[in-house]
CSV table of C-alpha atoms in Angstrom, one decimal:
chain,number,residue,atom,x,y,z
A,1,UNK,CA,0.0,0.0,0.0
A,2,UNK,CA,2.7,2.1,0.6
A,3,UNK,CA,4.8,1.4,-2.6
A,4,UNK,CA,1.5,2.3,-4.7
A,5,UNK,CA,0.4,5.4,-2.3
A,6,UNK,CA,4.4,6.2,-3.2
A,7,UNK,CA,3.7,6.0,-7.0
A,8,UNK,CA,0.7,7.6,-7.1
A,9,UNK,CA,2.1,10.8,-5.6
A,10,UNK,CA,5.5,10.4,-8.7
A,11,UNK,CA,2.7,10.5,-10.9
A,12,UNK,CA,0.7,13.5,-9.6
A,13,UNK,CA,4.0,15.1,-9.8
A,14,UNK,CA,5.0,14.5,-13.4
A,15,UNK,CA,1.3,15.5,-14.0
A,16,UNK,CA,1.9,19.1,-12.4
A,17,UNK,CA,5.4,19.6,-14.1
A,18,UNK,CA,4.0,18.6,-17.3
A,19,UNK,CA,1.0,21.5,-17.0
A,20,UNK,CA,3.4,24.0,-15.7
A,21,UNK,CA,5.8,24.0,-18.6
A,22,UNK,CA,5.3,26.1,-21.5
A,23,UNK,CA,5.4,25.3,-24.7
A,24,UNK,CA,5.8,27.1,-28.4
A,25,UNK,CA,4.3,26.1,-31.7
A,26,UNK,CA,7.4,25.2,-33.9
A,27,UNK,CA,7.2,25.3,-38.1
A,28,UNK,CA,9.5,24.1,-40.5
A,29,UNK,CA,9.7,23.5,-43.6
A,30,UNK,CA,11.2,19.8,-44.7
A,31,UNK,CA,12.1,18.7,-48.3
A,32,UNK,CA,10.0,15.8,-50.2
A,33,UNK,CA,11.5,12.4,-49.4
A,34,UNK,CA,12.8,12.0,-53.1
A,35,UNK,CA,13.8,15.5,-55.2
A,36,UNK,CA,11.6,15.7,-57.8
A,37,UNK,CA,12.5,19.4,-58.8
A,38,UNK,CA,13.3,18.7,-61.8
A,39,UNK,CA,10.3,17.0,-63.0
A,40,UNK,CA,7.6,19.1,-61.7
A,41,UNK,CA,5.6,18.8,-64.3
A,42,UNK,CA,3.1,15.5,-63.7
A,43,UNK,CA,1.0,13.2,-65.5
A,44,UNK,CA,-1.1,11.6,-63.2
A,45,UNK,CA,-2.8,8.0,-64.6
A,46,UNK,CA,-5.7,6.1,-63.4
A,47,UNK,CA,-5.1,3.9,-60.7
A,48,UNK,CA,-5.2,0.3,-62.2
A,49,UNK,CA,-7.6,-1.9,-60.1
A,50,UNK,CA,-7.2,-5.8,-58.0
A,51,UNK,CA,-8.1,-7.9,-59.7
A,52,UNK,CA,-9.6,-10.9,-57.5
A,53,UNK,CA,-8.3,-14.2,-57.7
A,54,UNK,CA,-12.4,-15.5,-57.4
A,55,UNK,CA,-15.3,-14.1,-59.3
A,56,UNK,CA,-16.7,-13.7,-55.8
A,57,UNK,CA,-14.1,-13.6,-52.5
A,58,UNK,CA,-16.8,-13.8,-50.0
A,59,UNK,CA,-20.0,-15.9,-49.5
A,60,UNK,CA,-23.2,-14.2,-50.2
A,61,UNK,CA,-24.6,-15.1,-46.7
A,62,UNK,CA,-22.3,-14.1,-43.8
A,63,UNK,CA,-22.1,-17.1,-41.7
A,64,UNK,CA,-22.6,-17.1,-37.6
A,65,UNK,CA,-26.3,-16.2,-37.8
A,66,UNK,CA,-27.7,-19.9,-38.0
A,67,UNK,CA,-28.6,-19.9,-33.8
A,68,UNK,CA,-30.5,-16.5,-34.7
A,69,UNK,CA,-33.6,-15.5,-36.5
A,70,UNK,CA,-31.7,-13.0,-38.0
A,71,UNK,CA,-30.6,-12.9,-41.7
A,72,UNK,CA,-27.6,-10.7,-43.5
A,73,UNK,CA,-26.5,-10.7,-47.1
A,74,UNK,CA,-22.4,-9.8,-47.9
A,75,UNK,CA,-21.3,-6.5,-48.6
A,76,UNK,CA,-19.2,-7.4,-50.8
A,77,UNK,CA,-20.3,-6.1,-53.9
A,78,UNK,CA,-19.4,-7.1,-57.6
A,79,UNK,CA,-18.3,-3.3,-58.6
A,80,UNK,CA,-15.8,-2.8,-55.7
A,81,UNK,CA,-12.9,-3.6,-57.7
A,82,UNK,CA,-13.5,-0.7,-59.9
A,83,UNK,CA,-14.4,1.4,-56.4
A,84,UNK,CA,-11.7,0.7,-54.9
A,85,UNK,CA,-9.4,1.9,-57.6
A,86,UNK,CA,-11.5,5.3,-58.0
A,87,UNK,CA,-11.1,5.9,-54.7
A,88,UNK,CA,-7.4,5.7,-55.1
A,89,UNK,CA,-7.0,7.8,-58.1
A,90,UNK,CA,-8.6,10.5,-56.4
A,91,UNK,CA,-6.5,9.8,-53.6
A,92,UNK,CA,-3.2,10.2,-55.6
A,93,UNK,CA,-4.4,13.3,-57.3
A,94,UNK,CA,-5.7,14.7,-53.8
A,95,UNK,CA,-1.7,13.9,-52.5
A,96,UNK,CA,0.3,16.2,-55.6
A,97,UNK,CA,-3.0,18.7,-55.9
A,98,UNK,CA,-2.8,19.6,-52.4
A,99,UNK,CA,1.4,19.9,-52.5
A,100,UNK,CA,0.8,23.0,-54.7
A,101,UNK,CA,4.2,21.7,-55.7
A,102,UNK,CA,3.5,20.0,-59.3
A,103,UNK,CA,1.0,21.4,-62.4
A,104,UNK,CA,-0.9,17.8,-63.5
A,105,UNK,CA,-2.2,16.6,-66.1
A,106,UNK,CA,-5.3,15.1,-64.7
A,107,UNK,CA,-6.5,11.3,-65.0
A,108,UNK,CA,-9.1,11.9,-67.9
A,109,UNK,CA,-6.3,13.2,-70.1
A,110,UNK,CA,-3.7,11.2,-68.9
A,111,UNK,CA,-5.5,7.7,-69.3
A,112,UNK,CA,-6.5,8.6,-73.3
A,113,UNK,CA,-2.1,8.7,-74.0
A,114,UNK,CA,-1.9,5.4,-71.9
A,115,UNK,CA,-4.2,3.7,-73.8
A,116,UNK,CA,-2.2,5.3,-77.1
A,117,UNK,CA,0.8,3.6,-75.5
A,118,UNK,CA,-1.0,0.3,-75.1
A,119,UNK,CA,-1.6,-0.1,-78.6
A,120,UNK,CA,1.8,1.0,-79.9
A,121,UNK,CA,2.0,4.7,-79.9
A,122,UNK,CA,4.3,6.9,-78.8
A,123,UNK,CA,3.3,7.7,-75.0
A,124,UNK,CA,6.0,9.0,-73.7
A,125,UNK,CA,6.8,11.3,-76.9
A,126,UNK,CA,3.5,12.5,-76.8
A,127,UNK,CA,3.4,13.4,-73.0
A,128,UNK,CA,6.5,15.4,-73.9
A,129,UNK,CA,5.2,17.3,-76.4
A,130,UNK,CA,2.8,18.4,-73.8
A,131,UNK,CA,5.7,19.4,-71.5
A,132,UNK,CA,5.1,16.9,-69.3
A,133,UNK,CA,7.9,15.6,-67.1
A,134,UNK,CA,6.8,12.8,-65.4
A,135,UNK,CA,4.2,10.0,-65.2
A,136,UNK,CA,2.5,8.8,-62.0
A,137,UNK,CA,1.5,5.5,-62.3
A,138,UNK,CA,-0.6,3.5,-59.3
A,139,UNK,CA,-2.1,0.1,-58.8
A,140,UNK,CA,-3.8,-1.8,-56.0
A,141,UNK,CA,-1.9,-4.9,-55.6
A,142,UNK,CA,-3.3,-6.5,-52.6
A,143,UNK,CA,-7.0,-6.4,-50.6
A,144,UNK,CA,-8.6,-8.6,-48.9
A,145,UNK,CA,-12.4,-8.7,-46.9
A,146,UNK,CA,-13.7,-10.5,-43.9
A,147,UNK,CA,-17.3,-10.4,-42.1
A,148,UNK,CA,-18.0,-12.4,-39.9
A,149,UNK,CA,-20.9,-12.3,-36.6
A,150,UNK,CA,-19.3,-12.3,-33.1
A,151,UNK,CA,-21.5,-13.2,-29.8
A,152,UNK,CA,-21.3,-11.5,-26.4
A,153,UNK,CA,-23.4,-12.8,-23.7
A,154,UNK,CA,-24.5,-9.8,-21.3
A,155,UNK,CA,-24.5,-10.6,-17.4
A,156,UNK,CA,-26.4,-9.2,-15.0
A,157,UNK,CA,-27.0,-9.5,-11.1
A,158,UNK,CA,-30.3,-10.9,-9.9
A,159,UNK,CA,-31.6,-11.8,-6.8
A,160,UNK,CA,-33.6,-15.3,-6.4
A,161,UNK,CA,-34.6,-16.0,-3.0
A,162,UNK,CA,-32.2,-15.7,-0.7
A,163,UNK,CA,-29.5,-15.8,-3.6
A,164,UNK,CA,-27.5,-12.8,-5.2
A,165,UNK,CA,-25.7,-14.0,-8.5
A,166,UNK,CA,-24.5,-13.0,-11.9
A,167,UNK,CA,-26.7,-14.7,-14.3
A,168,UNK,CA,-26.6,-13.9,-18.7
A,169,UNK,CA,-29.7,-12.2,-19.2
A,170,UNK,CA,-29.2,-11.7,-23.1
A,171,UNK,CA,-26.3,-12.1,-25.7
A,172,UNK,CA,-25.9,-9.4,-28.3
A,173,UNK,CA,-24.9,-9.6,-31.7
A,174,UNK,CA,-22.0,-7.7,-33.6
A,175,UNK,CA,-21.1,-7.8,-37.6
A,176,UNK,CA,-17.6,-7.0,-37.9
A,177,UNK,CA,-15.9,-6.4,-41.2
A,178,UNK,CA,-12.1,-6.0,-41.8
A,179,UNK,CA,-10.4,-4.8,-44.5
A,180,UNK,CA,-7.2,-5.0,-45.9
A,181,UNK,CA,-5.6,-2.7,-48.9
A,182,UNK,CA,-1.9,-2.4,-50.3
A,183,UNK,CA,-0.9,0.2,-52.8
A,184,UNK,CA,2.2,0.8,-54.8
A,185,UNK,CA,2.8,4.1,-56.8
A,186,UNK,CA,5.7,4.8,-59.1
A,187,UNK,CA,7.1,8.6,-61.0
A,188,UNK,CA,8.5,7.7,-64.3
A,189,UNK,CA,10.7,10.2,-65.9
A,190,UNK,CA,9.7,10.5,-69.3
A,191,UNK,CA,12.9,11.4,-70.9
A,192,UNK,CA,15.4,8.2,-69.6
A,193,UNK,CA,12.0,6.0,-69.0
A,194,UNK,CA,13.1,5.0,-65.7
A,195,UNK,CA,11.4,5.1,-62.2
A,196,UNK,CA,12.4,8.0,-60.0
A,197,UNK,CA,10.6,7.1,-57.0
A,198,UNK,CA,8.4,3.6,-56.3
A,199,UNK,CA,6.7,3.3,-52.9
A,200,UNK,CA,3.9,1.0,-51.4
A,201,UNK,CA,1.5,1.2,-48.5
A,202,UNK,CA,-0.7,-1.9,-46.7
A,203,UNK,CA,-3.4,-0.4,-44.5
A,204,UNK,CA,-5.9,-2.4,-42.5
A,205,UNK,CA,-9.6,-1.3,-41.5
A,206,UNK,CA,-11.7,-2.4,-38.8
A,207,UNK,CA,-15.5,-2.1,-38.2
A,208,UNK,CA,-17.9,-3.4,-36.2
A,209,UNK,CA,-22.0,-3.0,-36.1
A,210,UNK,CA,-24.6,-4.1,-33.4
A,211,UNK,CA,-27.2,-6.5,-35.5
A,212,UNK,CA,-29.3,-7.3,-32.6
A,213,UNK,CA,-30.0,-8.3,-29.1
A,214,UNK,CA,-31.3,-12.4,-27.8
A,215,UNK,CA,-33.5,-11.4,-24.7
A,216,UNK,CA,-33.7,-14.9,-22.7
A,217,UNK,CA,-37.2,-15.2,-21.3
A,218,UNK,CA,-37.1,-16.6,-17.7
A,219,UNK,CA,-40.7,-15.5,-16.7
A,220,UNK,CA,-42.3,-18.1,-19.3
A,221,UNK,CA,-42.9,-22.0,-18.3
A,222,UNK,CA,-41.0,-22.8,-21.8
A,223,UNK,CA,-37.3,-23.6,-20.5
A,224,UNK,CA,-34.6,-21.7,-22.7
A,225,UNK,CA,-37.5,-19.4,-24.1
A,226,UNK,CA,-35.8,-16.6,-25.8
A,227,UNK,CA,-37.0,-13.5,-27.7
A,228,UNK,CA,-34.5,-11.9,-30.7
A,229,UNK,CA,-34.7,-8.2,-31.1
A,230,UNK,CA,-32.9,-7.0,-34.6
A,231,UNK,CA,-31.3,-3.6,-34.3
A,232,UNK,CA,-29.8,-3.1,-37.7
A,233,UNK,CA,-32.7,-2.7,-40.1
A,234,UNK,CA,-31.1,-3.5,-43.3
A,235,UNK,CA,-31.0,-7.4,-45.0
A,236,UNK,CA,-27.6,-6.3,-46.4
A,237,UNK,CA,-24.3,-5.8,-44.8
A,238,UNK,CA,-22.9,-1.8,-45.4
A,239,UNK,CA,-20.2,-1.8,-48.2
A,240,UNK,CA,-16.7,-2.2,-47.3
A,241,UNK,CA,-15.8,1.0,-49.7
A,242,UNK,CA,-15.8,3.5,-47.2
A,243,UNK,CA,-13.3,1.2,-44.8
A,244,UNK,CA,-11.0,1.6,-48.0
A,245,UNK,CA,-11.4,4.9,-48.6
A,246,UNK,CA,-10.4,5.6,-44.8
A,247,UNK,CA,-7.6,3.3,-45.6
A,248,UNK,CA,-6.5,5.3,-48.6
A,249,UNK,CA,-7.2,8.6,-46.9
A,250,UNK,CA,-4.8,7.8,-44.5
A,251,UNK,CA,-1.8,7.2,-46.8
A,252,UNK,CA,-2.4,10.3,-48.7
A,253,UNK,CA,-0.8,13.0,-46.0
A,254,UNK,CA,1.9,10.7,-46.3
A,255,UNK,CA,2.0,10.4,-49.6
A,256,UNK,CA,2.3,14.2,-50.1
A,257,UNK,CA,5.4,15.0,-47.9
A,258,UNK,CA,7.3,11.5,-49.9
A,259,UNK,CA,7.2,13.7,-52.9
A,260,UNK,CA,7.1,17.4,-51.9
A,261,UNK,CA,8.9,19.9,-49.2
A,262,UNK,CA,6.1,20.6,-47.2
A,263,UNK,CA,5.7,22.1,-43.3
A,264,UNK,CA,6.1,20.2,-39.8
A,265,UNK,CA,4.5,21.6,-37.1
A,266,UNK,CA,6.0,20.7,-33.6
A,267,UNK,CA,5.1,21.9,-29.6
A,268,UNK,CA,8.9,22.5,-27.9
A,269,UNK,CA,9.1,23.0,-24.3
A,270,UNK,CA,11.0,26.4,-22.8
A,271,UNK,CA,13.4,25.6,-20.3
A,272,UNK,CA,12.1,26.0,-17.0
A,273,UNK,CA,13.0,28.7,-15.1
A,274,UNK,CA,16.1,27.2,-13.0
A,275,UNK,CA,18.1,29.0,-11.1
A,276,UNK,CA,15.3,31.3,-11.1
A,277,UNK,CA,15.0,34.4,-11.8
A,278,UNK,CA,12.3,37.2,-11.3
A,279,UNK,CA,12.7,39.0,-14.2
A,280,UNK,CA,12.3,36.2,-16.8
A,281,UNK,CA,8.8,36.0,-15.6
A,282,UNK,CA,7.2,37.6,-17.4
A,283,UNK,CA,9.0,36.8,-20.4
A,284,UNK,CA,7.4,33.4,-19.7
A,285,UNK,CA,4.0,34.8,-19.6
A,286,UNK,CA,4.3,36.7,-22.8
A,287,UNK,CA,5.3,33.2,-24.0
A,288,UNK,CA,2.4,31.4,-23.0
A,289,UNK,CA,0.3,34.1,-24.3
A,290,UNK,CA,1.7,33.7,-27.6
A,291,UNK,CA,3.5,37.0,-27.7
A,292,UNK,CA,6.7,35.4,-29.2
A,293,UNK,CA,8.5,38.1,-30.2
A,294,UNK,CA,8.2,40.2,-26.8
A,295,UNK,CA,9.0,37.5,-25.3
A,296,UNK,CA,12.3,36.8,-27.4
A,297,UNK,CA,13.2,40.3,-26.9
A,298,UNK,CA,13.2,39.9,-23.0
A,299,UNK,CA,14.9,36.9,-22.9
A,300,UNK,CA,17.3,37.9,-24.8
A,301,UNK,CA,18.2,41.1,-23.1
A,302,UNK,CA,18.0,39.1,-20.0
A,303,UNK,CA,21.0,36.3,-21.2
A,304,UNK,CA,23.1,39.3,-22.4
A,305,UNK,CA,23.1,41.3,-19.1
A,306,UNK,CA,22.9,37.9,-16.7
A,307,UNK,CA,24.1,35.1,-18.4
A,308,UNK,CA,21.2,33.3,-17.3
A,309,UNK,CA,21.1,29.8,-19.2
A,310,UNK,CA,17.2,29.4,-19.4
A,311,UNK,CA,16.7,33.0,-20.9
A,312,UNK,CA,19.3,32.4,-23.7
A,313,UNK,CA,17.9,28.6,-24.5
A,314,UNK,CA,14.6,30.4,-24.7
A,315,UNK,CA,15.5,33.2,-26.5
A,316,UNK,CA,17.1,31.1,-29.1
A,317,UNK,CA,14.0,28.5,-29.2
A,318,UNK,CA,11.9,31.8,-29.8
A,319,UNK,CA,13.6,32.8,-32.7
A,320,UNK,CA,12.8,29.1,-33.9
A,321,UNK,CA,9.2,29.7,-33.5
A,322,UNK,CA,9.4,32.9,-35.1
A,323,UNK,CA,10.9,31.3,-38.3
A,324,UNK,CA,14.6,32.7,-38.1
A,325,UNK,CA,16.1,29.4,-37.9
A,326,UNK,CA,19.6,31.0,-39.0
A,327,UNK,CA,19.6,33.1,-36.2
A,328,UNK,CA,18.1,30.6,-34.0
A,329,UNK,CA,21.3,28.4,-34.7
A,330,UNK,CA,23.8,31.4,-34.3
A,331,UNK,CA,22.4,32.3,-30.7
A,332,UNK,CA,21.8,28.6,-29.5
A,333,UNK,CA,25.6,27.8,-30.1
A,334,UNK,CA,26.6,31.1,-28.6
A,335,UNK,CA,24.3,29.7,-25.1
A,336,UNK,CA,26.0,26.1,-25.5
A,337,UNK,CA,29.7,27.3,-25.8
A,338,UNK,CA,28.9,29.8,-22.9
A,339,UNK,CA,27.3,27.0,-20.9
A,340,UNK,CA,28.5,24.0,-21.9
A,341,UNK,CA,24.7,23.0,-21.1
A,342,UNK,CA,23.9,19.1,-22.4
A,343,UNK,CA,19.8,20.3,-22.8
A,344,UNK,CA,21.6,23.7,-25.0
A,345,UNK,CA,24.2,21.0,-27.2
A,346,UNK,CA,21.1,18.9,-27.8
A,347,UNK,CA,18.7,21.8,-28.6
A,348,UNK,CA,21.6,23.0,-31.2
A,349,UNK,CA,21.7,19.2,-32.9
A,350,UNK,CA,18.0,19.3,-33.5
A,351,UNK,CA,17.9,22.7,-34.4
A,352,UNK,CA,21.1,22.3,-37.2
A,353,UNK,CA,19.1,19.3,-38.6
A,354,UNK,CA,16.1,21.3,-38.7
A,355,UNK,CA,18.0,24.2,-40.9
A,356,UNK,CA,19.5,21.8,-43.0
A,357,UNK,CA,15.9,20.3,-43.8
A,358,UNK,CA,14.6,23.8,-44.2
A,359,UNK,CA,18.0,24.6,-47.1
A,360,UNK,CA,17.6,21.4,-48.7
A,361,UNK,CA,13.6,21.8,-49.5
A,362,UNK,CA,14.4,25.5,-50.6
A,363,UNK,CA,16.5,24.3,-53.0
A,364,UNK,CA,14.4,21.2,-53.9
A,365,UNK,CA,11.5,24.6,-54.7
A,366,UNK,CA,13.8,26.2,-56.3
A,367,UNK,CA,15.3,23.7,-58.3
A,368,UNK,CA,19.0,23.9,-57.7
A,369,UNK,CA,19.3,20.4,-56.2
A,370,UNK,CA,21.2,18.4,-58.4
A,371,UNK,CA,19.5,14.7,-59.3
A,372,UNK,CA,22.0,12.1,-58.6
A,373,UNK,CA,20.2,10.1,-61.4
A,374,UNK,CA,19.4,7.4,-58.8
A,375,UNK,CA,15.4,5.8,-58.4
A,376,UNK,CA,14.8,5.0,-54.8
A,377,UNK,CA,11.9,1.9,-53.6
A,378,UNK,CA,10.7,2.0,-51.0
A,379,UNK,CA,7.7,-0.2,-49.0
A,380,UNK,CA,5.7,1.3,-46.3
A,381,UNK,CA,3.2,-0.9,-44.0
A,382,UNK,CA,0.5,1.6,-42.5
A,383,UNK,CA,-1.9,-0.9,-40.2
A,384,UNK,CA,-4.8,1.2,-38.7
A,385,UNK,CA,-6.6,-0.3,-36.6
């Protein structure tokens, strides 16, 4: 009792130390996973859809019902295929659209010069000729479906006679579907017809739906009398689509920052106010109020005339959140080789990453970074449960 009365107070402690400390909003800008600068402009195809090893993977009847009176069709449906692979085109043009980073040549275009291709034409010529750069091809190469019914028996206490117990009163019944999706997408540079950047993804999906509730009738002179109460109204099982599409929706943020610089957002901690001193404090509430640059300004001033190693970390962090990375970098190595603080040296490390990030996604935007001439693959498993 005493250990845990022990652990309970550690924990109410980290609690408080946690709410006390102040944080600021950090942005930076990081470059795309692959440098694609120099083939900015995209042709973006159709995904190409599974294609399913049976005419139909699932039963029409989902099975676990039989001890019920209740009844449920698949919902598996013949078109999903074909869904499925909608879902992901619009996906893969949602992840370069939103990147602001490329100008596309949409999927309706696109598709008509792939089918040229496929019957001998010149794709790749005639792509060019439209000043496109690149092709973005996709295809689903995995999914699989499950639905099954799961039963959970619902106890209660009762009291018969003289005796209090915990009795099942009624069981309930639960379709769950699962879903599972993998997705590969390649960037083709037009001009040397090889891949620049091939990536996949495997996502899973998980739902689960109340179908109805067996009420066990005690009160009645038939033994093992029962009553079955159907919740869900429908005779057929919802569609799995929308557990793909959340599937694909997850891999598309990802998807984005792969092949464009984009921004990271991060919450950094000040350092605390140790040794303390008076007059940082309200450069900590200006801080906490959001008044970065106020607040950088006072901490500043404050590590100049005291030397005080929490001002001059903060001052430097500031000038982070405020987007002056360079000068963030100059000042935090000033405080580290002042101090010779461990939390300053790896404040600095992070911070040195961060501004080499930040220079080598300006130039990826720019287009100075020089292509090494080298496609990279890569494979990704995202499971969401």
């Amino acid at each position: 009792m005493k250990r845990l009365s022990i652990l309970l107070s550690l924990l109410v402690m980290m609690m408080v130390l946690t709410s006390c400390a102040t944080n600021v909003t950090v942005r930076h800008l990081v470059p795309g996973d692959v440098d694609l600068s120099g083939f900015r402009s995209l042709a973006v195809a159709s995904t190409s859809a599974y294609k399913f090893p049976t005419s139909r993977p699932l039963s029409p009847w989902i099975s676990g019902l039989q001890e019920t009176d209740f009844t449920l069709s698949s919902g598996y449906e013949a078109s999903l295929g074909a869904q499925i692979a909608d879902l992901a085109t619009k996906t893969m043009l949602q992840s370069v659209g939103e990147t602001e980073y490329f100008s596309i040549l949409p999927p309706a275009i696109t598709d008509a010069y792939v089918t040229l291709g496929s019957i001998g034409e010149d794709m790749r010529s005639m792509l060019q000729s439209k000043g496109v750069q690149a092709l973005l091809v996709s295809d689903i190469t995995y999914v699989d479906m499950d639905e099954s019914i799961v039963g959970r028996d619902i106890r209660t206490y009762v009291t018969e006679g003289a005796k209090n117990y915990e009795k099942v009163t009624s069981r309930e019944y639960f379709l769950v579907q699962q879903a599972t999706l993998s997705l590969t997408y390649s960037v083709i540079d037009l001009a040397q017809n090889h891949v620049l950047v091939s990536r996949s993804f495997t996502g899973k999906q998980e739902r689960e739906i109340k179908i109805g509730t067996r009420i066990y009738l005690f009160d009645t002179a038939a033994p093992g009398a029962y009553r079955d109460e159907r919740r869900y109204a429908s005779g057929h099982a919802p569609s799995f689509a929308p557990l793909f599409e959340q599937i694909l929706d997850e891999f598309s943020s990802t998807i984005a920052t792969q092949l464009a610089p984009s921004y990271q957002l991060s919450r950094l901690p000040l350092l605390a106010n140790k040794p303390k001193l008076k007059e940082a404090e309200a450069a900590y509430k200006l801080a906490r109020q959001g008044s970065y640059a106020p607040a950088q300004i006072l901490f500043h001033e404050l590590w100049e005339q005291e030397r005080h190693l929490p001002s001059g970390y903060n001052a430097a962090l500031l000038l982070e959140a405020l987007g002056t990375i360079d000068e963030a970098v100059d000042l935090m190595s000033i405080v580290y080789h002042s101090t010779a603080s461990q939390q300053a040296h790896d404040a600095l490390l992070r911070m040195q990453e961060a501004q080499s990030g930040q220079k080598k996604a300006e130039r990826q935007i720019s287009g100075e970074v020089t292509r090494d001439g080298q496609g990279v693959t890569m494979t990704q498993y995202m499971v969401m449960e």
